[in-house]
Short mmCIF file of C-alpha atoms and ligand atoms in Angstrom, two decimals:
data_model
loop_
_atom_site.label_atom_id
_atom_site.label_comp_id
_atom_site.label_asym_id
_atom_site.label_seq_id
_atom_site.Cartn_x
_atom_site.Cartn_y
_atom_site.Cartn_z
CA MET A 1434 -6.59 31.51 -22.12
CA GLY A 1435 -5.19 30.99 -18.62
CA TRP A 1436 -1.03 30.37 -17.84
CA LEU A 1437 -1.16 26.99 -17.87
CA ALA A 1438 -3.14 26.90 -20.59
CA ARG A 1439 -0.96 29.00 -22.78
CA ILE A 1440 1.71 26.10 -21.60
CA ILE A 1441 -0.54 22.75 -22.38
CA GLY A 1442 -2.39 24.12 -24.85
CA ARG A 1443 -5.89 23.44 -23.97
CA PRO A 1444 -8.61 25.17 -22.44
CA ALA A 1445 -7.69 25.90 -18.99
CA LYS A 1446 -11.83 24.93 -17.49
CA PRO A 1447 -11.72 21.08 -17.45
CA VAL A 1448 -14.72 19.26 -19.86
CA GLU A 1449 -16.27 18.11 -16.70
CA HIS A 1450 -20.01 17.18 -18.31
CA GLY A 1451 -20.94 13.46 -16.61
CA ARG A 1452 -17.24 12.57 -17.74
CA ALA A 1453 -13.76 12.30 -16.82
CA ALA A 1454 -11.82 15.21 -16.56
CA GLN A 1455 -8.35 15.45 -19.00
CA VAL A 1456 -5.44 14.70 -16.70
CA PHE A 1457 -1.62 14.71 -18.43
CA LEU A 1458 0.74 11.96 -16.60
CA THR A 1459 3.97 11.05 -16.99
CA ASN A 1460 4.76 7.81 -18.20
CA THR A 1461 7.91 6.25 -17.85
CA LEU A 1462 7.74 4.48 -21.07
CA SER A 1463 7.97 7.33 -23.09
CA GLY A 1464 9.86 9.21 -21.12
CA THR A 1465 6.86 11.96 -21.63
CA LYS A 1466 3.39 13.97 -20.72
CA GLU A 1467 0.59 12.03 -21.72
CA LEU A 1468 -2.63 12.81 -21.97
CA PHE A 1469 -4.49 9.49 -19.64
CA ILE A 1470 -6.51 7.87 -20.95
CA PRO A 1471 -7.31 4.68 -19.26
CA LEU A 1472 -8.37 0.79 -20.77
CA LYS A 1473 -12.24 1.38 -19.97
CA PRO A 1474 -14.15 5.02 -19.72
CA GLY A 1475 -13.88 6.54 -16.33
CA ILE A 1476 -12.59 3.29 -14.31
CA VAL A 1477 -8.64 3.47 -13.05
CA THR A 1478 -6.80 0.25 -12.45
CA MET A 1479 -3.81 0.90 -10.58
CA TYR A 1480 -1.09 -0.48 -8.72
CA SER A 1481 1.58 0.51 -6.29
CA CYS A 1482 4.70 -2.49 -4.95
CA GLY A 1483 4.34 -2.68 -1.57
CA PRO A 1484 6.72 -2.80 1.45
CA THR A 1485 8.73 -6.26 1.75
CA VAL A 1486 6.81 -6.46 6.21
CA TYR A 1487 10.97 -7.00 7.05
CA SER A 1488 10.86 -4.29 8.99
CA ARG A 1489 9.60 -0.48 9.98
CA ALA A 1490 8.35 1.89 6.41
CA HIS A 1491 10.68 5.13 6.94
CA ILE A 1492 9.93 7.77 5.46
CA GLY A 1493 11.49 7.79 2.06
CA ASN A 1494 9.44 4.08 1.50
CA LEU A 1495 6.38 6.79 2.54
CA ARG A 1496 7.19 9.02 -0.05
CA ALA A 1497 6.12 6.50 -2.66
CA TYR A 1498 2.87 6.25 -1.46
CA VAL A 1499 1.74 9.31 -0.73
CA PHE A 1500 2.81 9.93 -4.40
CA SER A 1501 0.52 6.78 -5.79
CA ASP A 1502 -1.70 8.54 -3.41
CA THR A 1503 -2.22 11.80 -5.05
CA ILE A 1504 -2.07 9.98 -8.39
CA ALA A 1505 -5.41 7.87 -6.63
CA ARG A 1506 -7.06 11.52 -5.38
CA THR A 1507 -6.25 13.59 -8.76
CA LEU A 1508 -8.01 11.28 -11.10
CA ALA A 1509 -10.58 10.00 -8.57
CA MET A 1510 -11.76 14.79 -8.64
CA ALA A 1511 -11.25 14.46 -12.48
CA GLY A 1512 -14.75 12.13 -12.06
CA TYR A 1513 -12.32 8.11 -12.37
CA ARG A 1514 -13.28 5.31 -10.04
CA VAL A 1515 -9.91 4.31 -9.11
CA ARG A 1516 -9.00 0.76 -8.02
CA ARG A 1517 -5.86 0.35 -6.15
CA VAL A 1518 -3.78 -3.01 -4.85
CA ILE A 1519 -0.49 -2.17 -2.77
CA ASN A 1520 0.97 -5.61 -2.57
CA ILE A 1521 2.83 -7.16 1.28
CA THR A 1522 5.23 -8.41 0.45
CA ASP A 1523 5.48 -11.49 2.74
CA VAL A 1524 7.79 -13.49 1.39
CA GLY A 1525 11.34 -13.56 2.00
CA HIS A 1526 13.32 -12.46 -1.00
CA LEU A 1527 16.62 -11.73 -0.97
CA VAL A 1528 18.00 -8.36 0.20
CA GLY A 1529 19.42 -7.53 -3.32
CA ASP A 1530 17.54 -7.27 -6.66
CA GLY A 1531 19.22 -9.89 -8.06
CA ASP A 1532 19.32 -14.03 -7.14
CA GLU A 1533 21.85 -13.09 -5.22
CA GLY A 1534 21.75 -11.54 -0.62
CA VAL A 1535 19.95 -13.42 2.67
CA ASP A 1536 16.55 -13.12 2.65
CA LYS A 1537 14.06 -10.15 3.98
CA MET A 1538 11.99 -12.36 6.34
CA ALA A 1539 14.38 -15.19 7.66
CA VAL A 1540 16.19 -11.25 8.57
CA GLY A 1541 13.34 -9.85 10.13
CA ALA A 1542 12.28 -13.68 12.32
CA SER A 1543 15.59 -13.34 13.08
CA ARG A 1544 16.10 -10.56 15.15
CA GLU A 1545 12.97 -10.58 17.08
CA GLN A 1546 13.24 -14.73 17.54
CA THR A 1547 9.59 -15.23 16.29
CA THR A 1548 8.58 -16.38 13.19
CA PRO A 1549 8.20 -15.08 9.74
CA GLU A 1550 4.50 -15.05 10.11
CA ALA A 1551 4.46 -12.89 12.73
CA ILE A 1552 7.29 -10.52 12.08
CA ALA A 1553 4.84 -10.10 8.66
CA GLU A 1554 2.11 -9.80 10.83
CA ARG A 1555 3.60 -6.62 13.18
CA TYR A 1556 5.23 -4.47 10.32
CA THR A 1557 1.86 -4.79 7.69
CA LYS A 1558 -0.15 -3.73 10.88
CA LEU A 1559 2.55 -0.50 10.70
CA PHE A 1560 2.61 0.57 7.65
CA ILE A 1561 -1.04 0.57 6.49
CA ASP A 1562 -0.62 2.27 10.56
CA ASP A 1563 1.85 5.48 9.26
CA ILE A 1564 -0.28 5.71 5.66
CA GLY A 1565 -3.37 6.29 6.84
CA GLU A 1566 -1.62 9.09 9.40
CA LEU A 1567 -0.58 10.66 6.21
CA HIS A 1568 -4.23 10.67 5.34
CA VAL A 1569 -3.48 7.67 2.77
CA ASP A 1570 -6.89 5.88 2.76
CA PRO A 1571 -6.74 1.75 3.76
CA SER A 1572 -10.23 1.85 2.96
CA ASP A 1573 -10.07 2.18 -0.99
CA ILE A 1574 -6.68 0.11 -1.02
CA LEU A 1575 -6.56 -3.77 -1.36
CA PHE A 1576 -3.30 -5.05 0.27
CA PRO A 1577 -3.29 -8.65 -1.67
CA HIS A 1578 -0.74 -10.44 0.60
CA ALA A 1579 1.97 -12.40 -1.33
CA THR A 1580 2.37 -15.72 0.74
CA GLU A 1581 -1.84 -15.53 -0.14
CA TYR A 1582 -1.02 -15.98 -4.05
CA ILE A 1583 1.46 -18.76 -4.15
CA LYS A 1584 -0.86 -20.85 -6.41
CA GLU A 1585 -1.45 -17.74 -8.87
CA GLN A 1586 2.72 -17.60 -9.13
CA ILE A 1587 2.88 -21.15 -9.62
CA ALA A 1588 0.21 -20.88 -12.46
CA LEU A 1589 2.09 -18.21 -13.96
CA ALA A 1590 4.88 -19.49 -13.63
CA LYS A 1591 4.30 -22.65 -15.35
CA THR A 1592 2.71 -20.63 -18.35
CA LEU A 1593 5.71 -18.32 -18.82
CA GLU A 1594 7.80 -22.28 -18.86
CA GLU A 1595 5.42 -23.78 -21.51
CA LYS A 1596 5.52 -20.86 -23.88
CA GLY A 1597 9.12 -21.42 -24.29
CA PHE A 1598 10.07 -18.23 -21.98
CA ALA A 1599 11.84 -20.62 -19.12
CA TYR A 1600 14.33 -22.83 -17.68
CA ARG A 1601 15.63 -24.98 -15.51
CA LEU A 1602 18.53 -25.34 -12.55
CA SER A 1603 19.17 -27.21 -10.09
CA ASP A 1604 18.23 -24.45 -8.10
CA GLY A 1605 15.38 -23.20 -9.77
CA LEU A 1606 13.24 -22.09 -12.17
CA TYR A 1607 15.03 -18.77 -14.32
CA PHE A 1608 13.36 -16.52 -16.75
CA ASP A 1609 15.39 -16.42 -20.26
CA THR A 1610 15.28 -12.75 -20.95
CA GLU A 1611 16.77 -13.63 -24.54
CA LYS A 1612 13.27 -14.93 -25.36
CA PHE A 1613 11.92 -11.51 -24.40
CA PRO A 1614 12.36 -9.24 -27.66
CA GLY A 1615 12.41 -5.23 -25.94
CA TYR A 1616 13.19 -6.69 -22.63
CA GLY A 1617 15.00 -3.33 -20.74
CA LYS A 1618 12.46 -0.86 -22.17
CA LEU A 1619 11.23 1.26 -19.08
CA GLY A 1620 14.49 3.48 -18.98
CA GLY A 1621 15.77 2.04 -21.96
CA VAL A 1622 18.39 -1.27 -19.91
CA SER A 1623 19.62 -2.77 -22.66
CA ARG A 1624 20.56 -6.35 -21.84
CA ALA A 1625 24.71 -5.54 -23.65
CA HIS A 1626 25.12 -3.09 -20.48
CA LEU A 1627 23.53 -5.26 -17.74
CA GLU A 1628 26.14 -8.09 -19.08
CA ALA A 1629 28.65 -5.31 -19.05
CA GLY A 1630 28.09 -4.00 -15.88
CA ALA A 1631 27.07 -7.58 -14.35
CA ARG A 1632 28.69 -8.69 -11.23
CA VAL A 1633 30.46 -12.29 -11.46
CA GLU A 1634 27.23 -14.69 -11.99
CA VAL A 1635 26.16 -16.05 -8.68
CA VAL A 1636 24.26 -18.68 -10.32
CA ALA A 1637 25.83 -21.49 -12.19
CA GLY A 1638 24.19 -21.95 -15.27
CA LYS A 1639 22.58 -18.41 -15.29
CA ARG A 1640 22.31 -18.37 -19.29
CA HIS A 1641 22.41 -14.15 -19.34
CA PRO A 1642 23.32 -11.82 -15.95
CA ALA A 1643 19.48 -10.64 -16.64
CA ASP A 1644 17.82 -13.13 -15.97
CA PHE A 1645 15.73 -13.83 -13.11
CA VAL A 1646 14.39 -16.65 -11.04
CA LEU A 1647 10.91 -17.68 -10.79
CA TRP A 1648 10.72 -20.22 -8.78
CA ARG A 1649 13.69 -21.13 -6.60
CA ALA A 1650 14.23 -24.56 -4.76
CA ALA A 1651 14.12 -24.74 -0.70
CA LYS A 1652 17.30 -24.66 0.56
CA PRO A 1653 16.95 -26.68 4.24
CA ASN A 1654 16.71 -23.87 6.09
CA ASP A 1655 14.02 -22.09 4.27
CA LEU A 1656 11.36 -20.79 7.04
CA GLN A 1657 8.92 -21.06 3.62
CA GLN A 1658 8.78 -23.10 1.62
CA TRP A 1659 5.74 -24.50 -0.44
CA ASP A 1660 5.02 -27.05 -3.07
CA SER A 1661 5.52 -26.95 -6.98
CA PRO A 1662 6.01 -27.81 -9.99
CA TRP A 1663 9.22 -27.66 -9.43
CA GLY A 1664 9.36 -29.54 -6.31
CA ARG A 1665 9.05 -27.36 -3.03
CA GLY A 1666 10.55 -24.22 -3.00
CA ASN A 1667 9.40 -20.23 -2.89
CA PRO A 1668 8.32 -17.35 -5.33
CA GLY A 1669 11.08 -14.88 -7.31
CA TRP A 1670 10.51 -11.30 -6.68
CA HIS A 1671 9.47 -9.88 -8.89
CA ILE A 1672 6.48 -13.19 -10.10
CA GLU A 1673 4.96 -11.42 -6.60
CA CYS A 1674 3.31 -8.32 -8.36
CA SER A 1675 2.84 -10.13 -11.98
CA ALA A 1676 0.61 -12.48 -10.69
CA MET A 1677 -1.38 -10.53 -7.89
CA ILE A 1678 -1.72 -7.94 -11.03
CA ARG A 1679 -2.94 -10.20 -12.76
CA SER A 1680 -5.21 -11.36 -10.41
CA LEU A 1681 -6.37 -8.83 -9.24
CA LEU A 1682 -6.77 -6.64 -11.53
CA GLY A 1683 -6.27 -8.16 -14.74
CA GLN A 1684 -3.73 -8.93 -17.55
CA GLU A 1685 -3.73 -5.10 -18.91
CA ILE A 1686 -3.75 -2.37 -16.37
CA ASP A 1687 -3.72 1.61 -16.37
CA ILE A 1688 -1.31 2.63 -13.49
CA HIS A 1689 1.76 1.45 -12.09
CA THR A 1690 2.97 3.01 -9.76
CA GLY A 1691 7.03 2.79 -7.53
CA GLY A 1692 9.96 4.22 -6.14
CA GLU A 1693 12.77 4.71 -9.47
CA ASP A 1694 14.83 2.16 -8.50
CA HIS A 1695 11.99 -0.31 -9.17
CA ILE A 1696 12.10 0.98 -13.06
CA SER A 1697 15.82 -0.92 -14.29
CA VAL A 1698 14.88 -4.13 -12.81
CA HIS A 1699 12.16 -4.84 -11.31
CA HIS A 1700 9.38 -3.13 -13.57
CA ASN A 1701 11.78 -4.56 -16.37
CA ASN A 1702 10.94 -8.04 -14.48
CA GLU A 1703 7.68 -7.30 -14.42
CA ILE A 1704 7.10 -7.03 -18.03
CA ALA A 1705 8.95 -9.41 -18.86
CA GLN A 1706 6.80 -12.39 -17.62
CA SER A 1707 3.11 -10.61 -17.71
CA GLU A 1708 3.68 -9.96 -21.46
CA ALA A 1709 5.60 -13.21 -21.96
CA ALA A 1710 2.34 -15.07 -20.52
CA SER A 1711 -0.24 -12.11 -22.03
CA GLY A 1712 1.53 -11.65 -25.16
CA ARG A 1713 -0.67 -7.79 -24.05
CA GLN A 1714 0.42 -4.39 -23.40
CA PHE A 1715 1.22 -5.02 -19.71
CA VAL A 1716 1.01 -1.32 -18.33
CA ARG A 1717 -0.07 1.74 -20.39
CA TYR A 1718 1.13 4.35 -18.03
CA TRP A 1719 3.93 3.61 -15.64
CA MET A 1720 4.21 5.94 -12.88
CA HIS A 1721 7.91 6.73 -10.40
CA SER A 1722 8.77 8.26 -7.63
CA ALA A 1723 11.75 10.60 -7.26
CA PHE A 1724 13.86 9.26 -3.94
CA LEU A 1725 13.91 11.28 -1.02
CA THR A 1726 17.00 11.58 0.71
CA MET A 1727 19.21 12.73 3.39
CA GLY A 1728 22.54 13.91 3.61
CA GLY A 1729 23.36 13.78 0.06
CA GLU A 1730 22.61 9.67 -0.07
CA LYS A 1731 18.97 7.90 -1.31
CA ALA A 1732 17.86 7.02 2.35
CA SER A 1733 17.99 3.03 2.45
CA LYS A 1734 18.28 0.74 5.66
CA SER A 1735 20.77 -0.75 3.97
CA LEU A 1736 22.51 2.69 5.03
CA GLY A 1737 21.16 3.28 7.84
CA ASN A 1738 20.51 7.05 7.29
CA VAL A 1739 16.56 6.50 7.65
CA VAL A 1740 13.87 8.50 9.66
CA TYR A 1741 10.67 6.95 10.63
CA LEU A 1742 7.14 8.09 11.04
CA SER A 1743 7.26 7.24 14.78
CA ASP A 1744 10.56 9.53 14.66
CA VAL A 1745 8.51 12.43 13.37
CA VAL A 1746 5.97 12.35 15.60
CA ASP A 1747 7.82 11.70 18.92
CA LYS A 1748 9.85 15.29 17.22
CA GLY A 1749 6.45 16.79 17.81
CA PHE A 1750 5.27 17.01 14.81
CA HIS A 1751 2.32 16.52 13.15
CA PRO A 1752 1.64 13.72 10.99
CA LEU A 1753 0.88 15.75 8.09
CA ALA A 1754 3.77 18.23 7.80
CA LEU A 1755 5.98 15.22 6.68
CA ARG A 1756 2.80 15.41 3.93
CA TYR A 1757 2.61 18.50 3.22
CA PHE A 1758 6.71 18.42 2.93
CA PHE A 1759 6.47 15.40 0.22
CA LEU A 1760 4.17 17.68 -1.52
CA GLN A 1761 6.31 20.67 -1.55
CA ALA A 1762 8.08 19.29 -4.12
CA HIS A 1763 7.25 17.28 -6.93
CA TYR A 1764 7.15 13.55 -7.62
CA ARG A 1765 9.79 13.17 -10.20
CA THR A 1766 12.25 15.37 -8.44
CA PRO A 1767 15.18 14.09 -5.43
CA LEU A 1768 14.43 15.38 -1.72
CA SER A 1769 16.58 15.94 0.97
CA PHE A 1770 15.63 15.76 4.11
CA SER A 1771 16.04 17.23 7.09
CA TRP A 1772 14.47 18.31 10.38
CA ASP A 1773 14.69 21.73 9.42
CA ALA A 1774 12.63 21.16 6.61
CA LEU A 1775 10.33 19.24 7.93
CA ALA A 1776 10.11 21.95 10.85
CA ALA A 1777 9.35 24.49 7.93
CA ALA A 1778 7.59 22.09 6.51
CA GLY A 1779 5.64 22.17 9.74
CA SER A 1780 4.59 25.47 10.73
CA ALA A 1781 3.63 26.62 6.94
CA LEU A 1782 1.29 23.39 7.16
CA ASP A 1783 0.39 24.99 10.73
CA ARG A 1784 -0.29 28.83 9.54
CA LEU A 1785 -2.34 26.93 6.21
CA TRP A 1786 -4.30 25.45 9.20
CA LYS A 1787 -5.21 28.29 11.00
CA LEU A 1788 -5.76 30.45 7.83
CA SER A 1789 -8.56 27.86 6.93
CA LEU A 1790 -10.42 27.91 10.14
CA GLU A 1791 -10.43 32.18 9.42
CA ILE A 1792 -11.86 31.51 6.44
CA ALA A 1793 -14.12 28.66 7.25
CA GLU A 1794 -16.09 31.62 9.97
CA GLU A 1795 -15.78 34.27 7.56
CA SER A 1796 -18.35 32.19 4.46
CA ARG A 1797 -19.59 29.52 6.91
CA SER A 1798 -18.00 27.12 4.85
CA ILE A 1799 -20.14 28.00 1.71
CA SER A 1800 -18.11 27.15 -1.46
CA GLU A 1801 -18.29 28.87 -4.48
CA PRO A 1802 -17.31 28.18 -8.04
CA SER A 1803 -13.94 30.41 -9.03
CA GLU A 1804 -11.00 31.29 -11.91
CA VAL A 1805 -8.64 30.33 -8.91
CA ARG A 1806 -10.03 26.94 -8.48
CA ASP A 1807 -10.14 26.08 -12.01
CA ASN A 1808 -6.63 26.85 -12.32
CA PHE A 1809 -5.99 25.05 -9.51
CA LEU A 1810 -7.89 22.31 -10.93
CA ALA A 1811 -5.74 22.09 -14.21
CA THR A 1812 -2.44 22.25 -12.06
CA MET A 1813 -3.05 19.36 -10.72
CA ARG A 1814 -3.52 17.22 -13.29
CA ASP A 1815 -0.30 19.05 -14.71
CA ASP A 1816 1.83 15.96 -13.97
CA LEU A 1817 0.36 16.87 -10.38
CA ALA A 1818 2.13 19.57 -10.23
CA THR A 1819 2.42 19.26 -6.36
CA PRO A 1820 4.53 22.79 -5.68
CA GLN A 1821 3.00 25.36 -7.64
CA ALA A 1822 -0.30 23.93 -6.82
CA LEU A 1823 0.62 24.61 -3.02
CA ALA A 1824 1.79 28.05 -4.41
CA ALA A 1825 -0.96 28.81 -5.96
CA LEU A 1826 -3.37 27.90 -2.87
CA TRP A 1827 -1.08 30.57 -1.04
CA ASP A 1828 -1.26 32.90 -3.39
CA ALA A 1829 -4.90 33.35 -3.31
CA LEU A 1830 -5.91 32.61 0.44
CA ARG A 1831 -3.90 35.63 1.03
CA SER A 1832 -5.05 37.64 -2.30
CA GLU A 1833 -8.06 40.81 -1.25
CA GLU A 1834 -9.06 40.01 -5.09
CA TYR A 1835 -11.54 36.85 -3.39
CA THR A 1836 -14.60 36.24 -1.92
CA PRO A 1837 -14.35 33.66 1.32
CA GLU A 1838 -16.81 31.51 -0.15
CA GLU A 1839 -14.65 31.88 -3.58
CA LYS A 1840 -11.19 30.99 -1.09
CA TRP A 1841 -13.63 28.38 0.13
CA GLY A 1842 -14.49 26.50 -2.86
CA LEU A 1843 -10.54 26.20 -3.24
CA ILE A 1844 -9.89 24.96 -0.08
CA GLU A 1845 -12.27 22.59 -0.25
CA THR A 1846 -10.71 21.40 -3.79
CA ALA A 1847 -7.30 21.92 -2.23
CA ASP A 1848 -7.88 19.36 0.41
CA ALA A 1849 -9.32 16.89 -1.86
CA HIS A 1850 -6.00 16.62 -3.83
CA LEU A 1851 -3.47 16.59 -1.03
CA GLY A 1852 -5.41 15.92 1.97
CA LEU A 1853 -3.47 17.54 4.29
CA SER A 1854 -7.13 18.25 6.70
CA LEU A 1855 -7.39 21.41 6.00
CA LEU A 1856 -11.03 21.05 6.15
CA THR A 1857 -11.30 19.64 9.98
CA PRO A 1858 -7.45 21.09 10.99
CA PRO A 1859 -6.76 19.21 14.18
CA LYS A 1860 -6.84 20.76 17.11
CA SER A 1861 -5.29 18.22 19.17
CA ASP A 1862 -2.33 18.86 18.87
CA GLY A 1863 -2.36 22.19 21.68
CA LEU A 1864 -2.06 21.27 25.10
CA THR A 1865 -5.44 22.12 27.54
CA LEU A 1866 -3.80 24.07 31.01
CA GLU A 1867 -3.66 21.17 33.15
CA GLU A 1868 -1.25 18.89 30.45
CA MET A 1869 1.30 21.97 30.23
CA PRO A 1870 3.88 22.51 33.32
CA SER A 1871 3.43 25.05 36.03
CA GLU A 1872 5.55 27.16 34.66
CA MET A 1873 3.94 28.36 31.24
CA GLN A 1874 0.08 27.80 32.79
CA ASP A 1875 1.62 31.11 34.90
CA MET A 1876 3.57 33.04 32.29
CA LEU A 1877 -0.30 32.01 29.19
CA ALA A 1878 -2.26 33.60 32.83
CA ARG A 1879 -0.11 36.61 32.33
CA ARG A 1880 0.38 37.46 29.33
CA GLU A 1881 -3.07 37.00 28.92
CA ALA A 1882 -4.06 39.23 31.57
CA ALA A 1883 -1.17 42.09 30.03
CA ARG A 1884 -3.32 42.13 27.18
CA ASN A 1885 -6.97 42.37 28.95
CA SER A 1886 -4.96 45.38 30.03
CA LYS A 1887 -3.74 46.08 26.88
CA ASP A 1888 -0.14 45.95 27.92
CA PHE A 1889 1.13 44.63 24.71
CA ALA A 1890 4.73 45.05 25.74
CA GLU A 1891 4.53 42.84 28.57
CA ALA A 1892 2.36 40.33 26.76
CA ASP A 1893 5.21 40.20 24.11
CA ARG A 1894 8.09 40.14 26.04
CA LEU A 1895 6.09 36.86 27.97
CA ARG A 1896 5.52 35.47 24.36
CA THR A 1897 8.85 35.32 23.96
CA ALA A 1898 9.86 34.05 27.23
CA ILE A 1899 7.28 30.78 26.10
CA GLU A 1900 8.97 30.30 22.99
CA GLU A 1901 12.24 30.30 24.73
CA ARG A 1902 10.64 27.88 26.69
CA GLY A 1903 10.28 25.94 23.37
CA TYR A 1904 6.77 26.42 23.39
CA ARG A 1905 3.72 28.58 21.09
CA VAL A 1906 1.16 30.53 21.74
CA ASP A 1907 -1.52 31.01 18.91
CA ASP A 1908 -4.72 33.58 19.78
CA GLY A 1909 -7.56 31.01 17.95
CA PRO A 1910 -11.22 31.53 18.58
CA GLU A 1911 -11.14 30.12 21.62
CA GLY A 1912 -8.70 31.71 23.34
CA PRO A 1913 -4.53 30.71 23.20
CA VAL A 1914 -3.15 27.50 22.15
CA LEU A 1915 -0.10 26.27 23.10
CA THR A 1916 1.96 24.31 21.25
CA ARG A 1917 5.38 22.18 21.97
CA LYS A 1918 8.06 24.09 19.02
CA THR A 1919 8.51 21.16 16.93
CA LEU A 1920 11.89 21.44 16.94
P1 AMP B 2791 10.93 -1.73 -0.65
O1 AMP B 2791 10.20 -2.26 0.59
O2 AMP B 2791 12.73 -1.01 -0.61
O3 AMP B 2791 10.61 -2.10 -2.24
O4 AMP B 2791 9.93 -0.21 -1.05
C1 AMP B 2791 9.22 0.03 -1.05
C2 AMP B 2791 8.99 1.59 -1.88
O5 AMP B 2791 10.11 2.39 -1.66
C3 AMP B 2791 9.37 0.95 -3.28
O6 AMP B 2791 8.07 1.92 -4.27
C4 AMP B 2791 10.71 2.34 -3.60
O7 AMP B 2791 11.10 2.37 -4.37
C5 AMP B 2791 10.04 2.99 -2.37
N1 AMP B 2791 12.25 3.54 -2.14
C6 AMP B 2791 12.36 2.89 -1.51
N2 AMP B 2791 13.30 4.12 -0.77
C7 AMP B 2791 13.41 5.16 -1.32
C8 AMP B 2791 13.07 6.14 -0.43
N3 AMP B 2791 15.09 6.46 -0.21
N4 AMP B 2791 12.93 7.44 -1.27
C9 AMP B 2791 11.47 7.03 -2.10
N5 AMP B 2791 11.37 5.92 -2.45
C10 AMP B 2791 11.91 4.24 -2.12
ZN1 ZN B 2792 5.87 -4.84 -7.36
#
């Protein structure tokens, strides 16, 4: 029995005879790691709360989507067909979790002197580009826009009203949490606690601080408003996810993901709406990723401590350096960002790419199964233990114990799970001779000459001089490659 099997008490070799292998996931609903059992054999329905497209997603947001992508890849590799949805919030919900604050889409539109529609289009494209750069394949995902599902949101709110779960106030329709026993079951948030911690009630007539808006009556200057049984207005934030899930994936789904900040309010409200309407369990496995922090604080736009993928690229990092950086931490562990830590991840990934190229050559890209590959699979299937999986990958690739073909088999499996381009490491990062500053061209040529005449001391001296100018030399199969150092 392998080490992992001893810990979790199951055979190390997953069962893969034409059916999906076992995967264990931590479910926020139970607070424990559970064996994943889908509603329908072989199929997974999965929803991830998406961005509000009023500005660019920051790298904290992006962590949440690399996390859901890792779930999807792991389940797909275990033999499931994964149906994924990430919603695009293009309706201007309010900045806070509660029912107060300013409308984000209006903020974006006024900042850029344009319409909410133009803002939504711009930032949806940037979001999809950003996740694509991080190897989250957009063609595998459905991206419904909230504004395309207004009818469905109204229908769901109407159902809740008809079933007695809602009440009308002059400024909109509210969900009555009193009527939904078990409100707050996700993460153990009690209504009483919400009451104790609530700020001064900002919506006159709200019966309980936990009650939340399903449909908000339009204010005179609202840029986005629609007709509804409750007059002109716009939908509440939470109803958007419940309605789109119901329309696109069904009344009950397998997996719902989001950042941990969504547990207490947004996801408990989604549960209340969906379960009150259907009378059935809404989501079987709730999964949440921990924060990306900056200097000890959550990265967030309102704190102003955010970094964007464009900053990462501008500093000369490959976008996948960020993906590698995310994967070095388990998704349930907060991850502290620094440029030094990203640089370390970037150079580890460079080394991994180099190693992969060497093994591709040695093995002629022929793969063979091995115990180390099975252990890698078991590690990923044990609640997506990416730090351990990366460590196992490094150990195996450096070890003499495995043949090049076994190592290549492991690389193939690892790449399918981790999405790090290990099979085709990018070469474009290296500068062509013409792109280099002439001083660098000169030094590189002198270093080559020194190497050819076996003057290694001079070659090393030139390498150091090149590095001191912010460049790095790697001796690839097709000669030296010069790269701008990332920091
Ligand atoms: P939002 O646009 O604020 O709804 O965020 C989109 C996703 O990013 C949600 O799943 C959030 O939980 C997640 N998120 C926001 N800030 C962070 C952060 N600093 N670290 C990790 N995830 C975050
Ligand atoms: Zn949501």
